[in-house]
Short mmCIF file of C-alpha atoms in Angstrom, two decimals:
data_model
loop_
_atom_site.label_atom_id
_atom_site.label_comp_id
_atom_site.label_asym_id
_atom_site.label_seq_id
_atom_site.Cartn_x
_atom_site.Cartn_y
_atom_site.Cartn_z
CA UNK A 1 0.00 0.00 0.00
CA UNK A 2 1.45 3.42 -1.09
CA UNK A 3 1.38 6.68 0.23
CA UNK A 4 0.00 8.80 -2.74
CA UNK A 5 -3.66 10.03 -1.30
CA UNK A 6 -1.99 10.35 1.98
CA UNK A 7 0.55 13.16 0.96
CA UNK A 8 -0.71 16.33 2.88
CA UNK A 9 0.09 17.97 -0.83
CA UNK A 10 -2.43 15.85 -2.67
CA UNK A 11 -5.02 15.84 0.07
CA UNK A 12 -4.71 19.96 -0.05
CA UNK A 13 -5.20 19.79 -3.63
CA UNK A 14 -8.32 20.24 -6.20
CA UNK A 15 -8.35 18.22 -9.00
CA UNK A 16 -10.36 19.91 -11.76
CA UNK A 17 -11.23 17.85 -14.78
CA UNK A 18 -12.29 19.29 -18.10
CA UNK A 19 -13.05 18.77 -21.05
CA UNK A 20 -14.16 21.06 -24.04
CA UNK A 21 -15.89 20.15 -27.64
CA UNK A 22 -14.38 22.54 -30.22
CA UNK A 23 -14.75 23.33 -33.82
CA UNK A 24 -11.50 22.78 -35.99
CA UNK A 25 -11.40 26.37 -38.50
CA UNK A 26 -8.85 26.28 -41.57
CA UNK A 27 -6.08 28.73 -40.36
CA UNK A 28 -7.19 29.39 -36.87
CA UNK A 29 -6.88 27.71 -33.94
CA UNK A 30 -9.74 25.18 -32.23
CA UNK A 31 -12.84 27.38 -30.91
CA UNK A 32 -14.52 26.03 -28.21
CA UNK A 33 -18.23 25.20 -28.44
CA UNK A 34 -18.79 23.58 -24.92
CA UNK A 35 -17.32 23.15 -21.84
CA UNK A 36 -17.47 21.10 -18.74
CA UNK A 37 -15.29 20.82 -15.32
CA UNK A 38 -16.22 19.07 -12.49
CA UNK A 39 -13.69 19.63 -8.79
CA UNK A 40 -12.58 17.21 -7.08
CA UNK A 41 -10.99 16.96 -3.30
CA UNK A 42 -9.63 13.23 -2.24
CA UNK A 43 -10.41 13.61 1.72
CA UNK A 44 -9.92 10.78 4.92
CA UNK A 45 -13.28 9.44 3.38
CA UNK A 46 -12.36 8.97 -0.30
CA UNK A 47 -13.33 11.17 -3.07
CA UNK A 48 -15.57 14.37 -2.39
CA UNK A 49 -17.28 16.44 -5.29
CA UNK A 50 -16.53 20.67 -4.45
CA UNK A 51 -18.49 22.07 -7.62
CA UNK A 52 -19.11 21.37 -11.65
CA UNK A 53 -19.63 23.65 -14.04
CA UNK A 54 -20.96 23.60 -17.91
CA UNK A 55 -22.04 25.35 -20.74
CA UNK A 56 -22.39 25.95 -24.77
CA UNK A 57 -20.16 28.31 -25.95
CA UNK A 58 -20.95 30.17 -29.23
CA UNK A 59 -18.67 29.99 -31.56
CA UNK A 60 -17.16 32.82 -33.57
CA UNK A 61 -18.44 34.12 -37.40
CA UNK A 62 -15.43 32.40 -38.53
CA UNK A 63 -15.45 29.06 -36.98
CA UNK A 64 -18.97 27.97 -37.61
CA UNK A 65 -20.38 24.30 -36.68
CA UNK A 66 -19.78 21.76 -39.24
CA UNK A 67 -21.34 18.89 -40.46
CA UNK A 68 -18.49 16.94 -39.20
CA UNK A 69 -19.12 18.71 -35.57
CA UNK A 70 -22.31 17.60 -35.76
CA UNK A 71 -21.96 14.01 -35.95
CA UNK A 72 -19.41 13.73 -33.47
CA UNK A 73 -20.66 15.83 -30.64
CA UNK A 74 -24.21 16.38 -31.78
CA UNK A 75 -24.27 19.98 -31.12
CA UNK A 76 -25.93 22.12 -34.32
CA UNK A 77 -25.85 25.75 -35.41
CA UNK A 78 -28.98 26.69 -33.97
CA UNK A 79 -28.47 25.30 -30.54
CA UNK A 80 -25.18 27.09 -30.30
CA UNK A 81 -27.07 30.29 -31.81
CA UNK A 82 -28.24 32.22 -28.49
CA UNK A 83 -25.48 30.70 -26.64
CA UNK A 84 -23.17 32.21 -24.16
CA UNK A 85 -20.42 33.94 -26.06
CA UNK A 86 -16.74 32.83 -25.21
CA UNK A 87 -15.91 35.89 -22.79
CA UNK A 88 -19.41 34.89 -20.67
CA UNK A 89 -18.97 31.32 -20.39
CA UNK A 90 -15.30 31.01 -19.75
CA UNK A 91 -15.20 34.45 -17.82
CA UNK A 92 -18.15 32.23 -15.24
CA UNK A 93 -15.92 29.65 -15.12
CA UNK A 94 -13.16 31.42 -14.54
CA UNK A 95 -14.56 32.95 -11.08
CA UNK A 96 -15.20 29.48 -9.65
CA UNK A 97 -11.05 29.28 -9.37
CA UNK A 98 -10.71 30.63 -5.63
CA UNK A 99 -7.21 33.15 -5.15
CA UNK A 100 -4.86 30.82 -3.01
CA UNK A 101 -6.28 27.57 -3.44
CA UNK A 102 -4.53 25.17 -5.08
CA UNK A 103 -5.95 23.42 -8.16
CA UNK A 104 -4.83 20.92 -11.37
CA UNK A 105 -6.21 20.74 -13.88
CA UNK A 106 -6.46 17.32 -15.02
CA UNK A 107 -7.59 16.33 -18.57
CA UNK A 108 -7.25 13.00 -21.25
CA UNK A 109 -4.59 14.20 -23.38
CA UNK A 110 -4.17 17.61 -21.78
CA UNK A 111 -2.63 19.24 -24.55
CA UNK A 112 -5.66 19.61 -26.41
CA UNK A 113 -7.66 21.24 -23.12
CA UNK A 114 -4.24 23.58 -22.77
CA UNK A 115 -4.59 24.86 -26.18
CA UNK A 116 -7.85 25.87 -25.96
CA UNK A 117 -7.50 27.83 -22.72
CA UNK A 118 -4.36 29.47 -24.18
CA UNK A 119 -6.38 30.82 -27.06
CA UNK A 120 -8.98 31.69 -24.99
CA UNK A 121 -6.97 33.14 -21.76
CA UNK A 122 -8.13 36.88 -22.08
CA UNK A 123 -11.39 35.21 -21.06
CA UNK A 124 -10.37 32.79 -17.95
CA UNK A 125 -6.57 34.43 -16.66
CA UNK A 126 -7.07 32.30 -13.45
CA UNK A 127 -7.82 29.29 -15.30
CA UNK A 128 -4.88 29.57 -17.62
CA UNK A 129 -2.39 29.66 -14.95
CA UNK A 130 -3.21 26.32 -13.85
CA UNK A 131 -1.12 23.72 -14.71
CA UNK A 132 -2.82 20.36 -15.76
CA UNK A 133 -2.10 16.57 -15.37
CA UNK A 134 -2.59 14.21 -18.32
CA UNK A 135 -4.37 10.86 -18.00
CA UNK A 136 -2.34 9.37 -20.92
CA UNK A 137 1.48 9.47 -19.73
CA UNK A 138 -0.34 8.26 -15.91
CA UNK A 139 -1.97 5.32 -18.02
CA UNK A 140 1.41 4.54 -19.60
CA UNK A 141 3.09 4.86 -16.51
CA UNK A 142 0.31 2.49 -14.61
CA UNK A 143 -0.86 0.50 -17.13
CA UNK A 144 1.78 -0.65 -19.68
CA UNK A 145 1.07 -2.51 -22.49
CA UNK A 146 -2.15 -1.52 -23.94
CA UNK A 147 -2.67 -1.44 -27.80
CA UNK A 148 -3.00 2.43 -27.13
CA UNK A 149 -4.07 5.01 -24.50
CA UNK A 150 -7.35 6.58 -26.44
CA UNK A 151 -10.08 7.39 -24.02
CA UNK A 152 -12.14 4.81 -25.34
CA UNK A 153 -9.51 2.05 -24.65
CA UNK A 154 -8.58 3.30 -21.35
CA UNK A 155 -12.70 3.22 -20.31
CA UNK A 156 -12.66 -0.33 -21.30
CA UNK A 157 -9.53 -1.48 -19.59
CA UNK A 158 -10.85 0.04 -16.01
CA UNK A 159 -14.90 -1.36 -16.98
CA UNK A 160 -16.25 2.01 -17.27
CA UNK A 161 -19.25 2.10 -18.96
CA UNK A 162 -19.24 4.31 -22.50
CA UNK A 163 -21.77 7.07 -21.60
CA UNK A 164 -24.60 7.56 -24.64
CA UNK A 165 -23.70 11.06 -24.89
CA UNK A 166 -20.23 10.60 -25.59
CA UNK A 167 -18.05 13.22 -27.18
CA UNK A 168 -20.32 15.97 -25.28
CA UNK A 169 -18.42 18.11 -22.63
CA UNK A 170 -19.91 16.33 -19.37
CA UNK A 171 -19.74 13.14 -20.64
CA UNK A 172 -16.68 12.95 -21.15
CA UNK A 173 -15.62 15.20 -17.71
CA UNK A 174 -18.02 12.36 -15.90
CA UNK A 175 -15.71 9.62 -17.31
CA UNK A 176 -12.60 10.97 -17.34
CA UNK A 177 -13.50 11.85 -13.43
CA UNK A 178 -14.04 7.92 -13.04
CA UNK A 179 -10.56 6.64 -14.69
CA UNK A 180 -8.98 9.44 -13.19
CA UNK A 181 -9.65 8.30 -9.64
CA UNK A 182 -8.93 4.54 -10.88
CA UNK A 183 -6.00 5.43 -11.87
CA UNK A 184 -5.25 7.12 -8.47
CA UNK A 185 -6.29 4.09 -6.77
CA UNK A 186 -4.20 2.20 -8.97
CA UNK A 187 -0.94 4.47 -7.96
CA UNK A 188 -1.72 4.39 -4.26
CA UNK A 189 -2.26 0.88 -3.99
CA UNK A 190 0.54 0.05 -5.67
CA UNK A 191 2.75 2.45 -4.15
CA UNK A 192 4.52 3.33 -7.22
CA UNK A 193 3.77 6.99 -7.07
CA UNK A 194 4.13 8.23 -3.10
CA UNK A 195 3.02 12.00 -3.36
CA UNK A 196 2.04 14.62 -5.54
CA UNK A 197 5.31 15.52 -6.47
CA UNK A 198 5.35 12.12 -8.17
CA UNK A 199 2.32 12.49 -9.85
CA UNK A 200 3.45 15.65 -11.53
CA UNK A 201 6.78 14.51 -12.55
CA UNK A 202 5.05 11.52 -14.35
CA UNK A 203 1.77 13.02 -15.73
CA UNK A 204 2.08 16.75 -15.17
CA UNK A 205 2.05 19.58 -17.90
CA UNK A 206 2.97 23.38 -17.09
CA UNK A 207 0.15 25.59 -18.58
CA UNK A 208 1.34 27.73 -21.25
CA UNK A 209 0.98 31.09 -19.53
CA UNK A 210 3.38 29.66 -16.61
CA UNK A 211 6.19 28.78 -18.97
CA UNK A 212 9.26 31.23 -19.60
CA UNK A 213 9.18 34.00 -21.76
CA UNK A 214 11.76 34.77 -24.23
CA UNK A 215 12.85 38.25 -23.63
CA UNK A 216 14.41 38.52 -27.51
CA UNK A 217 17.76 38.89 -28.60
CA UNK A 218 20.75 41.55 -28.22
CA UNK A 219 24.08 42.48 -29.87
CA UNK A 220 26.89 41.62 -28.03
#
């Protein structure tokens, strides 16, 4: 038995997952359409729920829902018509981050989620200071061997069921929230991974805004 959800550092921690449906414009970056985030505190008693949060985004004139879109997430045009524009939905989420707590972010492939709040960090500057975890590189690290570390391979390993709305925002925060904590479980119990410092060495990812600046060149 390990020592991972013991460490005073990962008890004082939030664990935010999230997860955002984008569209995919030629020449611009992915614009977010939806987004969901769910925090999570492990305490004495296991795993306690502090707050989720969701909502449609609407997307800019130039990144408009496509047909493609459509069949994957199921989201149309006309639902994302009247909704909240990027500034109000992010900005809402953004003011659930409390000043002085501390939080990860924690995401399947993170890269994608980091991305999006880069683009979008006018809206949410709290949320893009956070740095994130990644489920894949902790999958790798727990579970070696699989044929490959796609969300829908990693829900089958762990016997989580596939959720009918899959490839919408909560969904995917709801499931991601369940192999997250198996994979947790799977750390502590097998005491390969003793704190959070671990954790973040193996599956952690420094947000964009948090990483060095280059200043620019001189003449010597």
């Amino acid at each position: 038995m390990g020592l991972l959800t013991k460490d005073p550092a990962f008890q004082a921690m939030t664990f935010v997952i999230i997860d955002f449906e984008t569209t995919t414009p030629t020449g611009h970056p992915p614009q977010p359409i939806e987004v969901a985030a769910r925090a999570l505190r492990h305490e004495e008693g296991g795993w306690a729920q502090r707050g989720t949060s969701a909502s449609l985004i609407r997307p800019p004139d130039f990144a408009p829902v496509t047909p493609a879109d459509t069949a994957q997430t199921g989201l149309t045009a006309e639902q994302l018509r009247q909704a909240p524009t990027p500034a109000e939905a992010l900005g809402a989420l953004d003011r659930r981050f409390t000043p002085g707590t501390p939080y990860l972010l924690v995401a399947q492939h993170a890269a994608t989620e980091a991305n999006v709040i880069y683009t979008q960090r006018e809206h949410c500057p709290a949320l893009a200071r956070v740095d994130l975890l990644d489920t894949i590189p902790l999958a790798k690290h727990l579970v070696p061997g699989l044929v490959n570390y796609k969300l829908d391979t990693l829900l089958a390993h762990f016997a989580i069921p596939q959720p009918a709305d899959r490839h919408r925002a909560f969904a995917d925060v709801d499931v991601t929230a369940q192999l997250f904590q198996r994979l947790i479980a799977l750390a502590h119990e097998s005491g390969d991974l003793n704190d959070l410092a671990a954790l973040v060495k193996t599956a952690g990812r420094t947000a964009k805004c948090n990483l060095p600046v280059q200043s620019g060149l001189f003449d010597l």
